[in-house]
Coordinates of C-alpha atoms in Angstrom, one line a residue:
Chain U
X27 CA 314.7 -135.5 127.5
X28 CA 315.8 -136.3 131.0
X29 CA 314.5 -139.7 131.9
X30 CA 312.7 -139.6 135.4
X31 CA 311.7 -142.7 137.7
X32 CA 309.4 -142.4 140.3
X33 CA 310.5 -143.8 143.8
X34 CA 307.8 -146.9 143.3
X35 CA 309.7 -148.1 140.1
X36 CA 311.0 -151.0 141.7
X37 CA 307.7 -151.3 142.9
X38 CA 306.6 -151.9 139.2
X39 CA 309.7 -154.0 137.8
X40 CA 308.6 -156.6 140.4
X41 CA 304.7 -156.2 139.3
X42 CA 305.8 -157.1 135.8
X43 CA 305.0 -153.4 134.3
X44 CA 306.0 -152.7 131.2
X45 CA 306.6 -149.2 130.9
X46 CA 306.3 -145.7 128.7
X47 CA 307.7 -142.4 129.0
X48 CA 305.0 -139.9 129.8
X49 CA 306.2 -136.3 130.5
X50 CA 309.9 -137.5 130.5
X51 CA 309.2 -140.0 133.1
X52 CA 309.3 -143.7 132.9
X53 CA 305.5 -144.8 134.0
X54 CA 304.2 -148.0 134.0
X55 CA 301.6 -148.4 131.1
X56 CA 300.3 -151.9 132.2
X57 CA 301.3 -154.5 134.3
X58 CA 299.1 -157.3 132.4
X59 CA 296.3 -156.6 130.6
X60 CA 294.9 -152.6 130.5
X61 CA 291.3 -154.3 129.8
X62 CA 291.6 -156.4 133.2
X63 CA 292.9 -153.2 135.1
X64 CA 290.4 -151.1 133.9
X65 CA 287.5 -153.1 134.6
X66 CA 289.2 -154.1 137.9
X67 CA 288.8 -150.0 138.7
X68 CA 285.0 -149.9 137.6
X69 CA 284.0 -153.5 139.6
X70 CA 286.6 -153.0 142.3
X71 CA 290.3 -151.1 143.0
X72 CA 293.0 -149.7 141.2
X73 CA 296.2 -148.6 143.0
X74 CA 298.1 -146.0 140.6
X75 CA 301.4 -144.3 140.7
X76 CA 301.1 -140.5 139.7
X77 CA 304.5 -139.5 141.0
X78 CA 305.0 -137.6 138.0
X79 CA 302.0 -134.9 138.5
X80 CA 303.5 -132.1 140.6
X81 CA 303.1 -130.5 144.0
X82 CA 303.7 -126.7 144.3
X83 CA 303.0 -125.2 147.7
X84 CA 302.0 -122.1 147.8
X85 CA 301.4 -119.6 151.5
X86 CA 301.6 -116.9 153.0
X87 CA 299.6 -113.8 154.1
X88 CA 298.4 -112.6 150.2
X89 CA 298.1 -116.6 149.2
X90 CA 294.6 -116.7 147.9
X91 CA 295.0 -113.3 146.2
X92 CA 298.4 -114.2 144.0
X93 CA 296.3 -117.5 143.2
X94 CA 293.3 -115.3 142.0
X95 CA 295.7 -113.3 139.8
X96 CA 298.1 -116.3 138.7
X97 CA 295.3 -118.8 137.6
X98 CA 291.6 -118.8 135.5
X99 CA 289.5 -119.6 139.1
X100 CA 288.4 -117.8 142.5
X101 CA 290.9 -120.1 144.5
X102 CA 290.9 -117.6 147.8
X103 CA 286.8 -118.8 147.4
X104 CA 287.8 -122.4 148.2
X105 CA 287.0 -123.4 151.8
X106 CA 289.6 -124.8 154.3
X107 CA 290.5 -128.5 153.4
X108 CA 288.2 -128.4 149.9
X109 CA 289.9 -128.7 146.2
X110 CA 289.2 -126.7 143.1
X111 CA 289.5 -127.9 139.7
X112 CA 290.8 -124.4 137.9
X113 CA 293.3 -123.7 134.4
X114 CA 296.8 -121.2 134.5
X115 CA 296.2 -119.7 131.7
X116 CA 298.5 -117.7 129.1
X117 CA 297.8 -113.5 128.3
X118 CA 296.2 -114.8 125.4
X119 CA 294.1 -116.8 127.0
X120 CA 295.5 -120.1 126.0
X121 CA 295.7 -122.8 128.6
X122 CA 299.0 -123.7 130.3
X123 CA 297.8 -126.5 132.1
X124 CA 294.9 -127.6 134.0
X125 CA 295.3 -128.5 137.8
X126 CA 294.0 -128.8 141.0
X127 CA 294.0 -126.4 144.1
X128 CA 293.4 -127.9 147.5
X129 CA 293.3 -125.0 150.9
X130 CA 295.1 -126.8 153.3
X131 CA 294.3 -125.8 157.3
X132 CA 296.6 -122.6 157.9
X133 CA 300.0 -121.9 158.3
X134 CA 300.7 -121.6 162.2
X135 CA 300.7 -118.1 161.8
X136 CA 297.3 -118.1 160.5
X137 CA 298.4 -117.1 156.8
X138 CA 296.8 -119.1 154.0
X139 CA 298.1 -122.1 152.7
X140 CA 297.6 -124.1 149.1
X141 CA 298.8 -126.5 147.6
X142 CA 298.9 -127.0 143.6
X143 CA 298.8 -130.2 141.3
X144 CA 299.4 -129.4 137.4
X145 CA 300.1 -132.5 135.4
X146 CA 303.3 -134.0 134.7
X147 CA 304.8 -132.7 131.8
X148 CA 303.6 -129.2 132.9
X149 CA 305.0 -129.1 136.0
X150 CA 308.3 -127.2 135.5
X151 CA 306.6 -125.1 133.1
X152 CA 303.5 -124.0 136.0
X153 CA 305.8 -124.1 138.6
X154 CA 308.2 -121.5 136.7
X155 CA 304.7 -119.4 135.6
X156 CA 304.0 -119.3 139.2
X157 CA 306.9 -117.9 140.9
X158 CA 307.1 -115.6 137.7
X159 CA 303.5 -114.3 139.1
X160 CA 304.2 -114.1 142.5
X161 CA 306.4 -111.0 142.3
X162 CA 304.1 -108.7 143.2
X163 CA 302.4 -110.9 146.3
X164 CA 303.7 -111.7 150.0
X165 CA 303.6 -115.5 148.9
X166 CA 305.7 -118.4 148.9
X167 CA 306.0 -120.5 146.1
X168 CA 307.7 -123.7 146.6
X169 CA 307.9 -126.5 144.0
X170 CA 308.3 -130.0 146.0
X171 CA 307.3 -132.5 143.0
X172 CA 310.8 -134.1 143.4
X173 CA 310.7 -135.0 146.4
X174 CA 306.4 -135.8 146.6
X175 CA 304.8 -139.1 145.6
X176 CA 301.7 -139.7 144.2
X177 CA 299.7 -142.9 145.4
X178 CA 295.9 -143.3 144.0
X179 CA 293.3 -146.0 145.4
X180 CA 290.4 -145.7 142.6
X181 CA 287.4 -148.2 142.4
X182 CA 284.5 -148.7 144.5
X183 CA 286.5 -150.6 146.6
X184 CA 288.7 -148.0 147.7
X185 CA 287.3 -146.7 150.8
X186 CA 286.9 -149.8 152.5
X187 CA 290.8 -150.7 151.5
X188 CA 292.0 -147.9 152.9
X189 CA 290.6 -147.4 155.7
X190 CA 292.8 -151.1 156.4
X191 CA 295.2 -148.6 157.3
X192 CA 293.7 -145.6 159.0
X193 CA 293.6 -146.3 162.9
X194 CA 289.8 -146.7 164.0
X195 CA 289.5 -143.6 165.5
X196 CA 290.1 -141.9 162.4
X197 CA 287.8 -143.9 160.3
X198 CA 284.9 -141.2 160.3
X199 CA 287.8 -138.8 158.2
X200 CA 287.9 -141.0 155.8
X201 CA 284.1 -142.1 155.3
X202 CA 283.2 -138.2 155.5
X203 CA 285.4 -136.9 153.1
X204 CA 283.7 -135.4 150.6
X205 CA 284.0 -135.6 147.1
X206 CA 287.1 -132.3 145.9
X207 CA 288.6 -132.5 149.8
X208 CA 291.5 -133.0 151.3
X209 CA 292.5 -134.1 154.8
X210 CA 295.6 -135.0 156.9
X211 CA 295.2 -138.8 158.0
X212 CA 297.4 -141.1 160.2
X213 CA 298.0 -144.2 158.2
X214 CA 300.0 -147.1 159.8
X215 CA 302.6 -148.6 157.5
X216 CA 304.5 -151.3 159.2
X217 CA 303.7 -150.7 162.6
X218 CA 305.1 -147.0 162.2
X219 CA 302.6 -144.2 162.0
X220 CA 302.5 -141.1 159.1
X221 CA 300.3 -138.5 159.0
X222 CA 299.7 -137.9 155.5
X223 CA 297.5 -135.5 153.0
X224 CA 294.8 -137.7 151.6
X225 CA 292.4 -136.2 148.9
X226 CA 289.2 -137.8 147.2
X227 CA 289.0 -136.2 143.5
X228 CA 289.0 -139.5 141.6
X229 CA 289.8 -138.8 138.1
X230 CA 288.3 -142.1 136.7
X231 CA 285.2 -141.9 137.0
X232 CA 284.9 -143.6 140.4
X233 CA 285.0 -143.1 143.7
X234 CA 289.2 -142.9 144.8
X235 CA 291.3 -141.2 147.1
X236 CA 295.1 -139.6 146.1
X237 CA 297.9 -139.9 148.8
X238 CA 300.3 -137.4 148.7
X239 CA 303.4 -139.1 150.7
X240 CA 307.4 -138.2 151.1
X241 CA 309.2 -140.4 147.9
X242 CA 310.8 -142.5 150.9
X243 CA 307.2 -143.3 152.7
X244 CA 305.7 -144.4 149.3
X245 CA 307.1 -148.0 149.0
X246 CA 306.0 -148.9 152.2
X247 CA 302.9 -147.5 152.1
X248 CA 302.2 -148.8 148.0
X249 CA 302.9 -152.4 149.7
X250 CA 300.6 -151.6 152.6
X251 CA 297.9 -150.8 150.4
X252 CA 298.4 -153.9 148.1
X253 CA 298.2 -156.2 150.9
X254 CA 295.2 -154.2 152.2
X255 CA 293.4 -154.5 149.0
X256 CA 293.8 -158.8 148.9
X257 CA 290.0 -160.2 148.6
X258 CA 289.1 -156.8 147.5
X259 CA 290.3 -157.0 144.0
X260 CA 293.1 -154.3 144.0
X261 CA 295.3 -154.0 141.2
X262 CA 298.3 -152.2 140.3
X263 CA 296.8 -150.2 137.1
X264 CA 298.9 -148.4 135.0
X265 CA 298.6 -145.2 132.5
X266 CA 297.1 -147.3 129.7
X267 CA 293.7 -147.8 131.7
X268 CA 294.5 -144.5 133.5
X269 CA 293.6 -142.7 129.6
X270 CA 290.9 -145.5 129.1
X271 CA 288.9 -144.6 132.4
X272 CA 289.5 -140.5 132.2
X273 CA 288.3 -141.1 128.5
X274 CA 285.0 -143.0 129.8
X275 CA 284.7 -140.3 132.2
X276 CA 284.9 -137.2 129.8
X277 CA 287.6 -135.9 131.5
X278 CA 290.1 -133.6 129.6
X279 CA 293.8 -134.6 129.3
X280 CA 296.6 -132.2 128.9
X281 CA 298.0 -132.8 125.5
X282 CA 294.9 -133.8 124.0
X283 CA 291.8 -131.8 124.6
X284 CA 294.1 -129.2 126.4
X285 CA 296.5 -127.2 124.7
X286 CA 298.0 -123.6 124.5
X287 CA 296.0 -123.3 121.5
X288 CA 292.7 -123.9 123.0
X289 CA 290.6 -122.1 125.2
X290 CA 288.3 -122.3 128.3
X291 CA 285.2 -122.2 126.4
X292 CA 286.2 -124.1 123.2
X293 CA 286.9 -127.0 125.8
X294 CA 283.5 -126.3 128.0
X295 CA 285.5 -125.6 130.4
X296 CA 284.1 -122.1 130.6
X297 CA 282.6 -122.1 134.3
X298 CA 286.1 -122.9 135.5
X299 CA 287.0 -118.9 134.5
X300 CA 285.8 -116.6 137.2
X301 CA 285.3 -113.3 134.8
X302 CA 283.4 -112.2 138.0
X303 CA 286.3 -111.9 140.1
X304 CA 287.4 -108.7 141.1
X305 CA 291.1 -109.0 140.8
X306 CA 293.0 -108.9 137.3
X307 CA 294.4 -112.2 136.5
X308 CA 296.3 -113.3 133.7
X309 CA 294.5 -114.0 130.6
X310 CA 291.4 -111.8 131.6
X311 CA 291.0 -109.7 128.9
X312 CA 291.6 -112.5 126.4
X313 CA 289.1 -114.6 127.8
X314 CA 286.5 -111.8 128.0
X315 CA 286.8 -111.2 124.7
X316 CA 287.0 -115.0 123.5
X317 CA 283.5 -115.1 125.8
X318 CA 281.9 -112.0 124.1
X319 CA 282.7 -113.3 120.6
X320 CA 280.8 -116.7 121.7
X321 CA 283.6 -119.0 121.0
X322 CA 282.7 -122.4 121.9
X323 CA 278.7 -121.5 121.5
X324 CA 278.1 -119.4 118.5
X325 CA 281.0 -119.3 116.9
X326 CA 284.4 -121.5 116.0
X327 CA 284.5 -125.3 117.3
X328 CA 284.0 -126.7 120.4
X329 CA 284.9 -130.2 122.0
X330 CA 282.0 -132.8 121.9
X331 CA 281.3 -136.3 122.9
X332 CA 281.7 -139.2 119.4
X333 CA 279.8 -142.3 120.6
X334 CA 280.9 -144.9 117.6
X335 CA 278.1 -146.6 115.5
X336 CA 280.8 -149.4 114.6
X337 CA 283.2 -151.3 115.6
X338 CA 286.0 -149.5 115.1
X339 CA 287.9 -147.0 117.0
X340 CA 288.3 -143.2 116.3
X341 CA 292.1 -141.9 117.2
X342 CA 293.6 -138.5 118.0
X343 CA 294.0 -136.2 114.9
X344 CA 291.4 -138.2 112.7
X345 CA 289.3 -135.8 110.7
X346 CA 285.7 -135.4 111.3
X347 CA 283.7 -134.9 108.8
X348 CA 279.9 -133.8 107.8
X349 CA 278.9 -134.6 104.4
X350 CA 282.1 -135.2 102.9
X351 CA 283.4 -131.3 104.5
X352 CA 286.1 -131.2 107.0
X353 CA 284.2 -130.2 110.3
X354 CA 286.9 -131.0 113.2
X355 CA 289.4 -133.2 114.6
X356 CA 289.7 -136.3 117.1
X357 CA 291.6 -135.8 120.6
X358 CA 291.2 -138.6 121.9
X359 CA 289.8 -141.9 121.4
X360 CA 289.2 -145.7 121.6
X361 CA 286.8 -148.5 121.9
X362 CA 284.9 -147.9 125.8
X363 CA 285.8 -151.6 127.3
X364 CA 283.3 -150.4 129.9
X365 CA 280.7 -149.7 127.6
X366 CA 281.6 -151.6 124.7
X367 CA 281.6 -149.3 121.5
X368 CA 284.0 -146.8 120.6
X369 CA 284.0 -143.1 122.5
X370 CA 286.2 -139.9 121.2
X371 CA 286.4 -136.4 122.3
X372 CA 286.8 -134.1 119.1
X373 CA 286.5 -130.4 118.5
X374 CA 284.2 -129.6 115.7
X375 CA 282.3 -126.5 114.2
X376 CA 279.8 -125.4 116.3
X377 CA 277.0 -125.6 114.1
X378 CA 277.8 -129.6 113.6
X379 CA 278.2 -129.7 117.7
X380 CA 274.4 -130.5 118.8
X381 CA 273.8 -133.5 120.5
X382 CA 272.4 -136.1 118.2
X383 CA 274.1 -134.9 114.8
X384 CA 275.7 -137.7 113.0
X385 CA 279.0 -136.8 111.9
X386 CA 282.1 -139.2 109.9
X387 CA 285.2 -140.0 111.1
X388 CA 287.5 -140.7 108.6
X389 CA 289.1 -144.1 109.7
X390 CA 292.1 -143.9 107.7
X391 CA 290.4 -143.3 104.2
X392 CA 287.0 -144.9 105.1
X393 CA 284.4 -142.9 106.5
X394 CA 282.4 -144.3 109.7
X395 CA 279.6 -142.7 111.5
X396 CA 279.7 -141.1 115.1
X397 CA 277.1 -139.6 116.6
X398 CA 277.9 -136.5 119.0
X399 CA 276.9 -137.7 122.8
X400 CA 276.5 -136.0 125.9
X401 CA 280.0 -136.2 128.1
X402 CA 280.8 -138.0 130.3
X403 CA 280.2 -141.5 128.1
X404 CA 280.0 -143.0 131.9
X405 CA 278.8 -141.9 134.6
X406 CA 279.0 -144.2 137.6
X407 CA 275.7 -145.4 139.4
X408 CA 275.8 -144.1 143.3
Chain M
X77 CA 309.5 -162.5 128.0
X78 CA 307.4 -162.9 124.8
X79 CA 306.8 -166.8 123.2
X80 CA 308.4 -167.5 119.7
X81 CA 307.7 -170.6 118.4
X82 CA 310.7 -172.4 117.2
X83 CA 308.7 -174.0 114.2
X84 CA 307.4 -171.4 113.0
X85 CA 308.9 -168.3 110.1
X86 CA 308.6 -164.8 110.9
X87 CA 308.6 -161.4 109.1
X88 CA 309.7 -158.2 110.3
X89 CA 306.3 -156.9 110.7
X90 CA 306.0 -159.3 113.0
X91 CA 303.5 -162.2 111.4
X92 CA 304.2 -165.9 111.6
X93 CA 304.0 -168.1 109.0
X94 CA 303.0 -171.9 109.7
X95 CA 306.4 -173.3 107.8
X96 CA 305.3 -176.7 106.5
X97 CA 304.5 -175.7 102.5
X98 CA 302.0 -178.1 102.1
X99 CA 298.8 -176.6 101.0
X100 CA 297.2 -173.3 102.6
X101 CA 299.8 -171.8 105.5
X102 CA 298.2 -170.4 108.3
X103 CA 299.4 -166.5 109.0
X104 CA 299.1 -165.3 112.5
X105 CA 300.8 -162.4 114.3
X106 CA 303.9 -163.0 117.0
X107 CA 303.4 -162.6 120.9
X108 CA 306.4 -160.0 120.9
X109 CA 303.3 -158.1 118.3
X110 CA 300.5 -158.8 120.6
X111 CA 302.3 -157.5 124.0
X112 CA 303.6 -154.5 122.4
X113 CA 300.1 -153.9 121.1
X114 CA 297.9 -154.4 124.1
X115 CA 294.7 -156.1 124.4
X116 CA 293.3 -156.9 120.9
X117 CA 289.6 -155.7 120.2
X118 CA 289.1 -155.4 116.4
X119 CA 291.2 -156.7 113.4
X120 CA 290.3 -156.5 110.0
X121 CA 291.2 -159.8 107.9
X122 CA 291.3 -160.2 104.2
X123 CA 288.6 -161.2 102.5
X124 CA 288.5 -165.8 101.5
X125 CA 289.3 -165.7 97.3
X126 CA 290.8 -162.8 97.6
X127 CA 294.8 -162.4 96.8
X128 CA 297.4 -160.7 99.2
X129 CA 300.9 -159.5 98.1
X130 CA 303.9 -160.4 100.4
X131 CA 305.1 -156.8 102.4
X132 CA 301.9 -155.2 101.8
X133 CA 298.8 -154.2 104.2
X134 CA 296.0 -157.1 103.9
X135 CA 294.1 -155.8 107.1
X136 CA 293.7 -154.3 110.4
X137 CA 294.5 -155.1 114.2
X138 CA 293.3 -152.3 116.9
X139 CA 294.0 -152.7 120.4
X140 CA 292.9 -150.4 123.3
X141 CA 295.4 -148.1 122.4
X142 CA 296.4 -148.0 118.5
X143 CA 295.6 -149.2 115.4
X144 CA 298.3 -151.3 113.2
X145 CA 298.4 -152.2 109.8
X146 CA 298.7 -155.8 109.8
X147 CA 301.2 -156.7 106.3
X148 CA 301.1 -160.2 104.5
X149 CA 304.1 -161.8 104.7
X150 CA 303.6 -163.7 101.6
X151 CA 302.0 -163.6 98.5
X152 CA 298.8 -166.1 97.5
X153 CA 295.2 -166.1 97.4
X154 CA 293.3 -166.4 100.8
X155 CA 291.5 -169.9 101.2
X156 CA 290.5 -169.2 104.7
X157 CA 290.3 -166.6 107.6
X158 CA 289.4 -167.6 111.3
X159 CA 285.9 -166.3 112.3
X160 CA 286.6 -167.2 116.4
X161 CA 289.3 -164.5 116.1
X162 CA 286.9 -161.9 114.1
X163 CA 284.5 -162.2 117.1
X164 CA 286.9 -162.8 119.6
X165 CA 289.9 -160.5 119.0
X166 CA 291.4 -161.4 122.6
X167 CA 292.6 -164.5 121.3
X168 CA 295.4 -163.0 119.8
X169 CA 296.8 -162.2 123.2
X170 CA 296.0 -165.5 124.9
X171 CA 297.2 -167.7 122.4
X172 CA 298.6 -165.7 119.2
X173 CA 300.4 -169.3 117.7
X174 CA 296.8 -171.0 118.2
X175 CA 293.2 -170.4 118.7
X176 CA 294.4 -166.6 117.7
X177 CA 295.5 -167.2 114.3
X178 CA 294.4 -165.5 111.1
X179 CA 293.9 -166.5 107.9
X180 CA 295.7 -169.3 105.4
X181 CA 297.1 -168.4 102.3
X182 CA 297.8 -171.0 99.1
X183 CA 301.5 -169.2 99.1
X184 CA 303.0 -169.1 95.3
X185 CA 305.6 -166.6 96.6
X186 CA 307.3 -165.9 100.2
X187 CA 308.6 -163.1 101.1
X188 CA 311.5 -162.1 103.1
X189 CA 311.1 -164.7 106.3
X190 CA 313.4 -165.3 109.3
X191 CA 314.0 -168.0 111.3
X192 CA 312.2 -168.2 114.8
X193 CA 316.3 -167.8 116.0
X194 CA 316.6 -164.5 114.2
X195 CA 313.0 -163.1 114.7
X196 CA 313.9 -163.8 119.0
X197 CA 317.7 -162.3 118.2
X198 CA 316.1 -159.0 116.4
X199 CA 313.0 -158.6 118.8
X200 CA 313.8 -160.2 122.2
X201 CA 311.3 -163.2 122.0
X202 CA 311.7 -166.2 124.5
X203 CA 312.4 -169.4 122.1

């Protein structure tokens, strides 16, 4: 696999990051401790690099109908400078990737402009699904993740760090940005002004903004914002607490709860398809027919919340069991160093998937109870 | 870089061994093991009377991440485990050769050991 650096890896060499390959890219995992980091995001601010999630434009006049057709949402629904949260999704229904669909303010001809953020190690893959789609469309699919960074402020410090940056005037953009929007912000790095796309769809549970920024802008500007962030209790934070947080937050991750063998509604993910839509898109037949056969309610597993009765930890691909019977299978998990027992996201039978049913894990030979919990774990207090 | 102690033996699972032989050794694991693993939240110590076997598992160490087996690096019966770490598994990070040791052993056998030279020369530890 080709090994990928972001253009802030100097950036983490001189925080002290030790790194991991995520996606084929060389990301920093931590830079100290991931317990300190992560609770430095739920007290305070985290400053993250996620260079490595993609960035695929996508305009012209038949914009939001090739979207409608290519992913699992009603994108051409979204309203100018919002986001959606949808799935591209395979014929049979299985899920490519999941990703997020901001409607930027038009193209100067007045055509429709998107843009689209699948995860890292998808992005290739979406962006290839995409243009494949877009045959039949007046559309313009253009894949800029190589040349795009990725700069996140999370914690509930974030706002008032970054507005450090934003000239006065341009305050109220910031402060009235709502949760799933995007806007196009001046920021001053080092005297010199950029305008740049700033979104607030903070995957950790808290409140944070994402930057998207030209690879040459983003040292500058990830050094502006760690200066801006002194006496606020910004930290670089790295993927370690990144999976801790999303985790916490009951947030799917590619790879884990999300796979080509999965569906929409075996992940809960089911009001994220728009059956309703007029427009064919690919996957609709599966997925109607995955819904009529009640996958994910009556029938086959479905991915719950393990809250951990002990002290130790449930992992991905850990058996779940009920009475000794093989019942489902661990994602993701670990101890919650927010909440302080262990959390896991597992798919499990459906008629073992009510909330409150006590179910094993097997640890490794020894079975330990989990109770199935409500997601998210944590929920932040406004 | 990652602390190895110069007085100290090492295996290649990564535990130290207090060197002097006289009476019970203390065991710990190395900083190069408690890096790599993360922050320590749980570990899983053998039990005090009971005997562990040089090269096999005798416990547990979890971090935020993964789990690890955590192997014996010599064989003897277990006079001793350290309760501060059982309730505080963070002191494995912040001081792995002290306050974060493990448990002693009466050792009647060693098993394959290296020098803290090699153990830094095999894993890039910091003598």
């Amino acid at each position: 696999m080709t090994e990928n650096y972001t253009a802030l890896y100097e950036q983490h060499k001189k925080a002290g990051a030790s790194f991991t390959d995520f996606g084929g890219w060389q990301m920093p995992l931590k830079y100290d401790s991931e317990l300190a980091e992560h609770h430095a995001i739920r007290n305070a601010a985290g400053l993250f690099d996620l260079s490595h999630m993609g960035e695929i434009w996508v305009a012209g006049p038949d914009a939001g109908a090739f979207l409608d057709y290519a992913l699992a949402g009603k994108l051409s629904a979204i309203a100018v400078g919002k986001a959606k949260y949808s799935l591209i999704c395979d014929a049979d229904g299985g899920i490519i990737d999941d990703l997020i669909t901001y409607r930027l303010r038009a193209a100067a001809d007045g055509t429709a402009k998107y843009l689209v953020v699948p995860n890292a190690g998808n992005a290739t893959k979406v962006a290839a699904a995409l243009a494949e789609r877009a045959a039949k469309f007046d559309v313009a699919v253009e894949d800029v993740s190589a040349e795009t960074s990725l700069i996140a402020v999370q914690g509930p410090n974030a706002e008032e760090i970054l507005l450090q940056l934003v000239p006065a005037g341009q305050h109220s953009l910031v402060t009235e940005l709502k949760y799933y929007a995007a806007v196009e912000v001046r920021i001053t790095v080092d005297g010199a002004v950029q305008t740049l796309l700033l979104a607030r769809t903070g995957y950790t549970g808290e409140d944070g903004f994402e930057i998207y920024v030209p690879n040459d802008d983003a040292p500058g500007l990830w050094e502006a914002l760690l200066q801006a962030g002194e006496g606020h209790g910004l930290v670089p934070a790295g993927l370690a607490c990144r999976d801790s947080l999303r985790l916490e937050a009951g947030m799917p991750l590619y790879g884990n709860e999300l796979t080509r063998q999965v569906n929409a509604y075996a992940a809960g993910l089911g009001p994220v398809v728009s059956l309703a839509k007029e427009s064919d898109f690919v996957g609709k037949e599966a997925l109607a027919a995955i819904k009529a056969a009640g996958v994910g309610s009556t029938v086959g597993q479905k991915l719950v919340g393990l809250k951990g009765t002990g002290r130790r930890a449930a992992r991905g691909h850990y058996p779940v069991l009920k009475d000794g019977m093989l019942v489902g299978e661990v994602t993701s998990g670990q101890p919650s160093p927010t909440l302080g027992y262990p959390v896991a996201m597992a798919y499990v039978d459906v008629e073992h998937s009510e909330v409150g049913t006590v179910l094993d894990v097997d640890l490794r030979g020894k079975a330990e109870p989990f109770e199935v919990v409500a997601l998210p774990f944590y929920k932040r207090s406004k | 870089m990652s602390k190895v102690v110069s007085e100290l033996k090492y295996s290649a699972e990564h535990e130290w061994v207090a060197a002097d032989g006289a009476g019970p050794v203390g065991i710990g694991i190395s900083a190069v093991a408690a890096d790599a693993l993360g922050d320590i939240v749980y570990v899983d110590l053998p039990e005090v009377g009971s005997t562990v076997t040089a090269g096999e598992t005798c416990g547990e160490v979890e971090s935020t991440k993964s789990v690890s087996d955590l192997y014996a690096p010599v064989t003897g019966e277990v006079t001793e485990i350290n309760d501060g770490v059982v309730a505080d598994p963070a002191l494995i990070n912040s001081d792995p050769y002290g306050a974060g040791w493990l448990f002693k052993v009466a050792v009647t056998d060693e098993g394959p050991l290296m020098s803290a030279e090699e153990y830094a020369a095999a894993n890039g530890g910091e003598l």
